[in-house]
C-alpha cells in the first residue's frame, strides 16, 4: 500500500471550471469529519425505516445561484424522463392539425436522415456550451479528473462505470463542456452511446445528437473508431441498463464480467481502452429495495429484456423540499479518467485475444478504483463487486 504522499498529482477541472493540479495530502484532518480532505459529506434527507416521513422544506432565502442550479437539473431530469414522450405527442398533434404538411416534411427528413445517429451524429458545440450546463455542473458539483495524457492521433473507448440511475456524470462530462473536456483532452471529440430507439423519436433525436449522443449500434461505434485521423472517443456505459437496477448509495456492484463486446470492437479497430470510474454516481438516488429473486426485480428484468430499458424505482428530493421527489441529491461526482491501455488492431480477434484484453481491462479498472477511492469518501475496506 502506498502512502498518500507517494500518489501522483492529478489535473482536475474544478466545479467552477478552473484547471489545477491536486496532490493527496499526507496526514492531517479537516475538522472532525470522517470524510477525507476535500470531499464533502452529504447526508440524504430521507426517513429511516419505520419512521413517519417528515417533509423538510427548502428555506425561502436560498441564493439565486442555487435556484438556477436546481432549475438546470430539473430540466435535465425532465429531458431524460419525459421529453421524448412530449416530442412524440407534439409530432402526432402536428400531424393531425391543419399544419399536417409540416409533419409530413419532417417525416421525410426523418427518413432521409435515419442513418446519421450511427454515423457520428450531428455534434453542436453551441449546445455543448450552453450556460445551463454550468449550473447543472455546480448543482452536484461534477468534476472531471485527468490522470494521463491521451494522444489525439488515436481513437479511444472510454469504459464508464458505474452506470448509475441516470448516468449524470457521463452526461455532464462528455456531452457538455461544463467540466472542460476539450481543455483537459485537446484534440479529442467525445460521443456518448445511447440506446438506438431514442433516435427514432421525432425532434428529440435532433436535440440529443446536438449533445454528441450517438446510437449504441455496433455500426455506430465502428464508424467512430474507424476514423483514420483519430481523436474520436466512444463513451460506453459498460454495465448498461441492467446495472441501473443495482444503483443505490453505497453500491459498488459492476456488471462487467460478461461484457466483452466493447473489447472485441476495440481489438477490431485498434482503439485504445480507457477505464473511467465516476465516484458518487450511485449516491444520487435511493431506490426501492429489489433484491435478486424478488417479485419487483423479476418484473424489472423481464421488462428490460422486452423493451431494452431498465425501470429502476428511484427517488431522492424535490424542487422545494428535500424529502422525496425525482431530482438527484446534491452529492459531488468525481469522474476519474484512467490511463490508456494500448490495443493492437486485430481485424478478426480470437476469443482468447478478447478474453486476455478483457482481463487486463478489469485489472486496470480495479487498480483505478483502489488508487482513488479514499480520496472520494470510500473507506479502505470497501472493494468493487464484479459480476
Short mmCIF file of C-alpha atoms in Angstrom, two decimals:
data_model
loop_
_atom_site.label_atom_id
_atom_site.label_comp_id
_atom_site.label_asym_id
_atom_site.label_seq_id
_atom_site.Cartn_x
_atom_site.Cartn_y
_atom_site.Cartn_z
CA UNK A 1 0.00 0.00 0.00
CA UNK A 2 1.40 3.39 -0.99
CA UNK A 3 1.40 6.35 1.31
CA UNK A 4 -0.78 9.25 0.22
CA UNK A 5 2.34 11.37 -0.25
CA UNK A 6 3.57 8.87 -2.83
CA UNK A 7 0.48 9.17 -5.03
CA UNK A 8 0.84 11.20 -8.22
CA UNK A 9 -0.64 14.64 -8.68
CA UNK A 10 -3.65 14.89 -10.99
CA UNK A 11 -5.00 17.56 -13.31
CA UNK A 12 -8.51 18.49 -12.24
CA UNK A 13 -11.22 20.59 -13.84
CA UNK A 14 -12.98 22.02 -10.82
CA UNK A 15 -16.70 22.62 -10.46
CA UNK A 16 -16.01 26.31 -11.14
CA UNK A 17 -14.20 25.49 -14.38
CA UNK A 18 -10.68 26.22 -13.10
CA UNK A 19 -7.80 23.94 -14.06
CA UNK A 20 -5.48 22.99 -11.22
CA UNK A 21 -3.01 20.35 -10.06
CA UNK A 22 -4.15 18.46 -6.99
CA UNK A 23 -2.00 16.20 -4.84
CA UNK A 24 -3.03 13.95 -1.96
CA UNK A 25 -2.39 15.39 1.50
CA UNK A 26 -0.30 13.25 3.82
CA UNK A 27 -1.90 13.09 7.25
CA UNK A 28 -3.90 15.86 8.90
CA UNK A 29 -7.61 16.36 9.49
CA UNK A 30 -10.25 18.78 8.35
CA UNK A 31 -12.39 19.44 11.41
CA UNK A 32 -13.94 16.27 12.78
CA UNK A 33 -15.44 14.96 9.55
CA UNK A 34 -14.77 11.31 8.74
CA UNK A 35 -14.53 12.16 5.04
CA UNK A 36 -11.07 12.69 3.51
CA UNK A 37 -9.84 16.24 2.88
CA UNK A 38 -11.62 17.95 0.01
CA UNK A 39 -14.57 15.54 -0.03
CA UNK A 40 -17.91 16.86 1.15
CA UNK A 41 -20.12 14.56 3.18
CA UNK A 42 -23.79 14.70 2.22
CA UNK A 43 -26.47 13.08 4.31
CA UNK A 44 -29.55 12.30 2.19
CA UNK A 45 -32.66 13.63 3.90
CA UNK A 46 -34.83 10.53 3.86
CA UNK A 47 -36.87 8.93 6.61
CA UNK A 48 -35.43 5.90 8.34
CA UNK A 49 -37.20 2.57 8.14
CA UNK A 50 -40.30 2.51 10.28
CA UNK A 51 -40.32 6.27 10.91
CA UNK A 52 -43.03 8.59 9.72
CA UNK A 53 -41.95 10.82 6.87
CA UNK A 54 -41.32 14.38 7.92
CA UNK A 55 -41.15 16.77 4.99
CA UNK A 56 -38.24 19.17 5.17
CA UNK A 57 -38.86 22.21 3.01
CA UNK A 58 -36.16 24.29 1.38
CA UNK A 59 -35.56 27.69 3.05
CA UNK A 60 -37.00 30.76 1.37
CA UNK A 61 -33.69 32.63 1.34
CA UNK A 62 -31.82 30.23 -0.91
CA UNK A 63 -29.33 32.14 -3.14
CA UNK A 64 -30.36 32.70 -6.73
CA UNK A 65 -27.40 30.67 -7.99
CA UNK A 66 -28.68 27.58 -6.18
CA UNK A 67 -32.18 28.15 -7.53
CA UNK A 68 -30.71 28.26 -11.04
CA UNK A 69 -28.76 25.06 -10.36
CA UNK A 70 -31.94 23.31 -9.27
CA UNK A 71 -33.76 24.59 -12.37
CA UNK A 72 -30.96 23.29 -14.61
CA UNK A 73 -31.14 19.83 -13.07
CA UNK A 74 -34.94 19.90 -13.21
CA UNK A 75 -34.89 20.48 -16.98
CA UNK A 76 -32.25 17.74 -17.40
CA UNK A 77 -34.32 15.26 -15.37
CA UNK A 78 -37.42 16.19 -17.39
CA UNK A 79 -35.47 15.74 -20.64
CA UNK A 80 -34.29 12.32 -19.53
CA UNK A 81 -37.67 11.06 -18.30
CA UNK A 82 -40.36 12.81 -20.33
CA UNK A 83 -39.07 14.97 -23.19
CA UNK A 84 -39.12 12.11 -25.71
CA UNK A 85 -42.77 11.38 -24.95
CA UNK A 86 -43.64 15.08 -25.26
CA UNK A 87 -41.83 15.32 -28.61
CA UNK A 88 -43.68 12.29 -29.95
CA UNK A 89 -47.02 13.73 -28.79
CA UNK A 90 -46.18 17.08 -30.41
CA UNK A 91 -45.40 15.34 -33.71
CA UNK A 92 -48.71 13.42 -33.64
CA UNK A 93 -50.68 16.59 -32.81
CA UNK A 94 -48.92 18.42 -35.64
CA UNK A 95 -49.78 15.57 -38.00
CA UNK A 96 -53.47 15.81 -37.02
CA UNK A 97 -53.61 19.60 -37.27
CA UNK A 98 -54.06 21.96 -40.20
CA UNK A 99 -50.27 22.04 -40.46
CA UNK A 100 -50.03 18.32 -41.21
CA UNK A 101 -47.80 19.07 -44.20
CA UNK A 102 -45.05 20.28 -41.82
CA UNK A 103 -45.17 16.94 -40.04
CA UNK A 104 -45.02 15.22 -43.43
CA UNK A 105 -41.98 17.25 -44.43
CA UNK A 106 -40.26 16.46 -41.14
CA UNK A 107 -41.16 12.78 -41.51
CA UNK A 108 -39.48 12.78 -44.92
CA UNK A 109 -36.40 14.40 -43.38
CA UNK A 110 -36.50 11.82 -40.59
CA UNK A 111 -36.37 9.01 -43.14
CA UNK A 112 -33.57 10.58 -45.19
CA UNK A 113 -31.56 11.30 -42.05
CA UNK A 114 -32.15 7.91 -40.41
CA UNK A 115 -28.50 6.79 -40.64
CA UNK A 116 -26.98 9.88 -39.03
CA UNK A 117 -27.17 8.65 -35.39
CA UNK A 118 -24.96 5.69 -36.36
CA UNK A 119 -22.62 7.83 -38.46
CA UNK A 120 -21.18 10.14 -35.83
CA UNK A 121 -24.35 12.10 -35.11
CA UNK A 122 -24.60 15.85 -35.55
CA UNK A 123 -22.34 17.48 -32.97
CA UNK A 124 -23.21 21.03 -31.89
CA UNK A 125 -20.58 22.98 -29.97
CA UNK A 126 -23.26 25.62 -29.37
CA UNK A 127 -25.45 23.16 -27.44
CA UNK A 128 -22.44 21.71 -25.59
CA UNK A 129 -21.53 25.19 -24.33
CA UNK A 130 -24.98 26.30 -23.14
CA UNK A 131 -24.82 28.26 -19.89
CA UNK A 132 -27.39 25.91 -18.35
CA UNK A 133 -24.79 23.14 -18.19
CA UNK A 134 -22.55 25.15 -15.85
CA UNK A 135 -25.47 25.40 -13.42
CA UNK A 136 -26.07 21.67 -13.93
CA UNK A 137 -22.39 21.01 -13.09
CA UNK A 138 -22.40 23.17 -9.97
CA UNK A 139 -25.54 21.55 -8.55
CA UNK A 140 -23.70 18.36 -7.53
CA UNK A 141 -20.92 19.51 -8.34
CA UNK A 142 -19.31 17.42 -11.10
CA UNK A 143 -15.52 17.30 -11.51
CA UNK A 144 -13.55 15.67 -14.32
CA UNK A 145 -10.19 14.26 -13.20
CA UNK A 146 -7.39 13.52 -15.66
CA UNK A 147 -4.66 11.04 -14.73
CA UNK A 148 -2.82 10.72 -18.06
CA UNK A 149 -2.43 12.47 -21.40
CA UNK A 150 -4.27 10.94 -24.36
CA UNK A 151 -2.70 11.23 -27.81
CA UNK A 152 -5.29 12.65 -30.24
CA UNK A 153 -3.72 10.58 -33.05
CA UNK A 154 -5.54 7.54 -31.64
CA UNK A 155 -9.19 6.64 -31.18
CA UNK A 156 -10.44 5.55 -27.76
CA UNK A 157 -13.17 3.65 -25.98
CA UNK A 158 -13.95 5.07 -22.55
CA UNK A 159 -15.48 2.36 -20.38
CA UNK A 160 -17.72 4.32 -17.99
CA UNK A 161 -18.50 2.83 -14.56
CA UNK A 162 -20.89 2.66 -12.79
CA UNK A 163 -23.98 3.27 -14.90
CA UNK A 164 -25.92 4.82 -12.02
CA UNK A 165 -29.61 5.63 -12.42
CA UNK A 166 -29.40 8.44 -14.99
CA UNK A 167 -25.65 8.47 -15.90
CA UNK A 168 -25.36 12.09 -14.74
CA UNK A 169 -21.56 12.02 -14.66
CA UNK A 170 -21.27 10.70 -18.20
CA UNK A 171 -23.64 13.36 -19.50
CA UNK A 172 -22.09 16.27 -17.61
CA UNK A 173 -18.51 15.38 -18.55
CA UNK A 174 -18.81 14.03 -22.09
CA UNK A 175 -21.94 15.65 -23.56
CA UNK A 176 -21.19 19.20 -22.41
CA UNK A 177 -18.15 21.40 -21.96
CA UNK A 178 -19.11 22.35 -18.39
CA UNK A 179 -16.21 20.39 -16.87
CA UNK A 180 -13.75 21.31 -19.61
CA UNK A 181 -13.35 18.03 -21.50
CA UNK A 182 -11.86 19.70 -24.59
CA UNK A 183 -9.38 21.64 -22.44
CA UNK A 184 -8.23 18.61 -20.46
CA UNK A 185 -8.10 16.39 -23.55
CA UNK A 186 -7.30 18.64 -26.52
CA UNK A 187 -7.91 17.16 -29.95
CA UNK A 188 -10.45 14.59 -28.72
CA UNK A 189 -14.19 14.56 -29.50
CA UNK A 190 -16.36 12.59 -27.07
CA UNK A 191 -19.53 10.72 -28.05
CA UNK A 192 -21.82 9.05 -25.51
CA UNK A 193 -23.51 5.93 -26.86
CA UNK A 194 -27.26 5.66 -26.23
CA UNK A 195 -29.91 3.03 -26.97
CA UNK A 196 -30.86 3.16 -30.69
CA UNK A 197 -34.64 3.53 -30.35
CA UNK A 198 -34.29 7.02 -28.79
CA UNK A 199 -33.06 8.22 -32.18
CA UNK A 200 -36.35 7.27 -33.79
CA UNK A 201 -38.32 9.81 -31.72
CA UNK A 202 -39.13 12.96 -33.76
CA UNK A 203 -37.46 16.21 -32.63
CA UNK A 204 -35.93 14.52 -29.57
CA UNK A 205 -33.33 12.76 -31.72
CA UNK A 206 -32.07 16.04 -33.13
CA UNK A 207 -31.74 17.56 -29.67
CA UNK A 208 -29.72 14.68 -28.18
CA UNK A 209 -27.48 14.41 -31.23
CA UNK A 210 -26.53 18.04 -30.67
CA UNK A 211 -25.03 16.99 -27.34
CA UNK A 212 -22.89 14.33 -29.03
CA UNK A 213 -25.07 11.36 -28.18
CA UNK A 214 -24.98 8.66 -30.83
CA UNK A 215 -26.57 5.27 -31.32
CA UNK A 216 -25.10 2.31 -29.43
CA UNK A 217 -25.36 0.09 -32.50
CA UNK A 218 -22.15 -1.76 -33.35
CA UNK A 219 -22.08 0.08 -36.66
CA UNK A 220 -22.09 3.39 -34.77
CA UNK A 221 -19.05 2.52 -32.66
CA UNK A 222 -17.35 1.08 -35.74
CA UNK A 223 -17.88 4.34 -37.63
CA UNK A 224 -16.30 6.42 -34.86
CA UNK A 225 -13.36 4.13 -34.22
CA UNK A 226 -12.51 3.60 -37.89
CA UNK A 227 -11.66 7.27 -38.44
CA UNK A 228 -8.07 7.30 -39.68
CA UNK A 229 -7.42 10.82 -38.41
CA UNK A 230 -8.02 9.70 -34.81
CA UNK A 231 -9.31 11.88 -31.99
CA UNK A 232 -12.65 10.06 -31.58
CA UNK A 233 -13.84 8.86 -28.17
CA UNK A 234 -16.72 6.41 -27.84
CA UNK A 235 -18.03 6.58 -24.25
CA UNK A 236 -19.78 3.34 -23.28
CA UNK A 237 -21.61 2.74 -20.00
CA UNK A 238 -20.40 -0.86 -19.91
CA UNK A 239 -22.91 -2.13 -17.32
CA UNK A 240 -25.80 -0.89 -19.44
CA UNK A 241 -29.41 -0.52 -18.27
CA UNK A 242 -29.34 -3.73 -16.13
CA UNK A 243 -26.69 -2.17 -13.88
CA UNK A 244 -29.07 0.69 -13.09
CA UNK A 245 -31.18 -1.77 -11.08
CA UNK A 246 -28.33 -2.02 -8.55
CA UNK A 247 -27.65 1.73 -8.39
CA UNK A 248 -28.16 2.98 -4.84
CA UNK A 249 -26.00 4.76 -2.23
CA UNK A 250 -23.02 2.66 -1.22
CA UNK A 251 -23.40 0.16 -4.07
CA UNK A 252 -20.18 -0.98 -5.73
CA UNK A 253 -21.55 -3.74 -7.96
CA UNK A 254 -20.50 -3.61 -11.62
CA UNK A 255 -21.96 -5.87 -14.30
CA UNK A 256 -18.83 -6.32 -16.36
CA UNK A 257 -17.62 -9.94 -16.28
CA UNK A 258 -19.68 -10.99 -19.28
CA UNK A 259 -19.46 -7.65 -21.11
CA UNK A 260 -16.91 -8.26 -23.82
CA UNK A 261 -18.46 -6.67 -26.89
CA UNK A 262 -16.61 -3.39 -26.38
CA UNK A 263 -13.36 -5.34 -26.02
CA UNK A 264 -13.89 -7.02 -29.39
CA UNK A 265 -14.70 -3.68 -31.04
CA UNK A 266 -11.52 -2.17 -29.57
CA UNK A 267 -9.41 -5.01 -30.98
CA UNK A 268 -11.12 -4.89 -34.36
CA UNK A 269 -10.36 -1.20 -34.84
CA UNK A 270 -7.23 -0.82 -32.73
CA UNK A 271 -8.94 1.66 -30.39
CA UNK A 272 -7.18 2.18 -27.07
CA UNK A 273 -9.19 1.32 -23.95
CA UNK A 274 -9.55 3.78 -21.08
CA UNK A 275 -11.28 2.76 -17.82
CA UNK A 276 -13.34 5.57 -16.26
CA UNK A 277 -14.78 5.45 -12.75
CA UNK A 278 -17.32 8.04 -11.63
CA UNK A 279 -17.18 8.30 -7.84
CA UNK A 280 -20.51 9.44 -6.43
CA UNK A 281 -22.59 8.25 -9.39
CA UNK A 282 -24.55 5.78 -7.26
CA UNK A 283 -25.08 8.29 -4.44
CA UNK A 284 -27.57 10.47 -6.33
CA UNK A 285 -30.77 8.47 -5.84
CA UNK A 286 -32.31 5.99 -3.45
CA UNK A 287 -34.07 3.01 -4.95
CA UNK A 288 -36.88 0.76 -3.79
CA UNK A 289 -35.42 -2.48 -2.46
CA UNK A 290 -35.29 -5.02 -5.29
CA UNK A 291 -33.05 -7.94 -4.29
CA UNK A 292 -32.39 -10.58 -6.92
CA UNK A 293 -35.20 -13.12 -6.97
CA UNK A 294 -37.81 -10.71 -5.60
CA UNK A 295 -41.05 -10.04 -7.49
CA UNK A 296 -40.05 -6.42 -8.21
CA UNK A 297 -36.65 -7.45 -9.59
CA UNK A 298 -38.15 -10.23 -11.71
CA UNK A 299 -40.65 -7.83 -13.30
CA UNK A 300 -37.91 -5.23 -13.88
CA UNK A 301 -35.60 -7.76 -15.54
CA UNK A 302 -38.35 -9.10 -17.80
CA UNK A 303 -39.32 -5.58 -18.86
CA UNK A 304 -35.67 -4.77 -19.51
CA UNK A 305 -35.31 -7.79 -21.77
CA UNK A 306 -38.58 -6.99 -23.56
CA UNK A 307 -38.13 -3.27 -24.22
CA UNK A 308 -34.40 -2.74 -23.64
CA UNK A 309 -34.97 -0.22 -20.84
CA UNK A 310 -34.30 -0.66 -17.15
CA UNK A 311 -37.01 0.79 -14.93
CA UNK A 312 -35.46 1.38 -11.50
CA UNK A 313 -37.95 2.67 -8.92
CA UNK A 314 -35.81 5.57 -7.73
CA UNK A 315 -36.47 8.63 -5.61
CA UNK A 316 -34.47 11.41 -3.98
CA UNK A 317 -35.62 15.01 -3.41
CA UNK A 318 -37.96 17.60 -4.87
CA UNK A 319 -37.70 21.19 -6.07
CA UNK A 320 -38.91 22.95 -2.91
CA UNK A 321 -38.40 20.19 -0.34
CA UNK A 322 -35.70 17.65 0.43
CA UNK A 323 -37.71 14.59 1.49
CA UNK A 324 -38.98 12.99 -1.72
CA UNK A 325 -39.07 13.51 -5.48
CA UNK A 326 -37.20 12.66 -8.66
CA UNK A 327 -34.42 15.25 -8.51
CA UNK A 328 -30.98 13.84 -7.55
CA UNK A 329 -29.32 14.63 -4.24
CA UNK A 330 -26.60 17.28 -4.21
CA UNK A 331 -23.78 14.75 -3.94
CA UNK A 332 -20.40 15.50 -5.54
CA UNK A 333 -19.40 13.43 -8.59
CA UNK A 334 -15.71 12.91 -9.35
CA UNK A 335 -15.22 11.23 -12.73
CA UNK A 336 -11.67 9.87 -12.93
CA UNK A 337 -10.30 9.06 -16.39
CA UNK A 338 -7.65 6.35 -16.13
CA UNK A 339 -4.54 5.62 -18.15
CA UNK A 340 -4.99 4.21 -21.68
CA UNK A 341 -4.49 0.53 -22.45
CA UNK A 342 -2.69 0.17 -25.77
CA UNK A 343 -4.59 -2.07 -28.19
CA UNK A 344 -3.09 -3.53 -31.36
CA UNK A 345 -5.50 -3.66 -34.29
CA UNK A 346 -6.70 -7.22 -34.88
CA UNK A 347 -9.40 -7.32 -37.60
CA UNK A 348 -10.63 -10.78 -36.60
CA UNK A 349 -9.76 -11.24 -32.93
CA UNK A 350 -9.91 -14.71 -31.45
CA UNK A 351 -11.87 -15.49 -28.30
CA UNK A 352 -8.58 -15.95 -26.46
CA UNK A 353 -7.42 -12.46 -27.51
CA UNK A 354 -10.72 -10.94 -26.36
CA UNK A 355 -10.54 -12.75 -23.02
CA UNK A 356 -6.94 -11.68 -22.43
CA UNK A 357 -7.63 -8.00 -23.14
CA UNK A 358 -10.79 -8.16 -21.04
CA UNK A 359 -8.74 -9.49 -18.12
CA UNK A 360 -6.23 -6.64 -18.48
CA UNK A 361 -9.06 -4.10 -18.64
CA UNK A 362 -10.62 -5.40 -15.42
CA UNK A 363 -7.26 -5.27 -13.65
CA UNK A 364 -6.76 -1.64 -14.70
CA UNK A 365 -10.32 -0.75 -13.68
CA UNK A 366 -9.88 -2.23 -10.21
CA UNK A 367 -6.49 -0.51 -9.89
CA UNK A 368 -8.06 2.84 -10.83
CA UNK A 369 -10.76 2.38 -8.20
CA UNK A 370 -8.40 1.25 -5.44
CA UNK A 371 -5.94 4.08 -6.09
CA UNK A 372 -8.59 6.79 -5.86
CA UNK A 373 -11.35 5.51 -3.59
CA UNK A 374 -10.19 7.02 -0.28
CA UNK A 375 -9.84 10.46 -1.89
CA UNK A 376 -13.54 10.47 -2.69
CA UNK A 377 -15.09 9.17 0.51
CA UNK A 378 -14.99 5.39 0.07
CA UNK A 379 -13.48 3.52 3.05
CA UNK A 380 -10.32 1.49 2.57
CA UNK A 381 -12.10 -1.79 3.34
CA UNK A 382 -14.66 -1.33 0.54
CA UNK A 383 -13.97 -3.03 -2.81
CA UNK A 384 -15.67 -3.47 -6.18
CA UNK A 385 -18.03 -6.40 -6.66
CA UNK A 386 -17.66 -7.55 -10.28
CA UNK A 387 -20.45 -9.79 -11.57
#
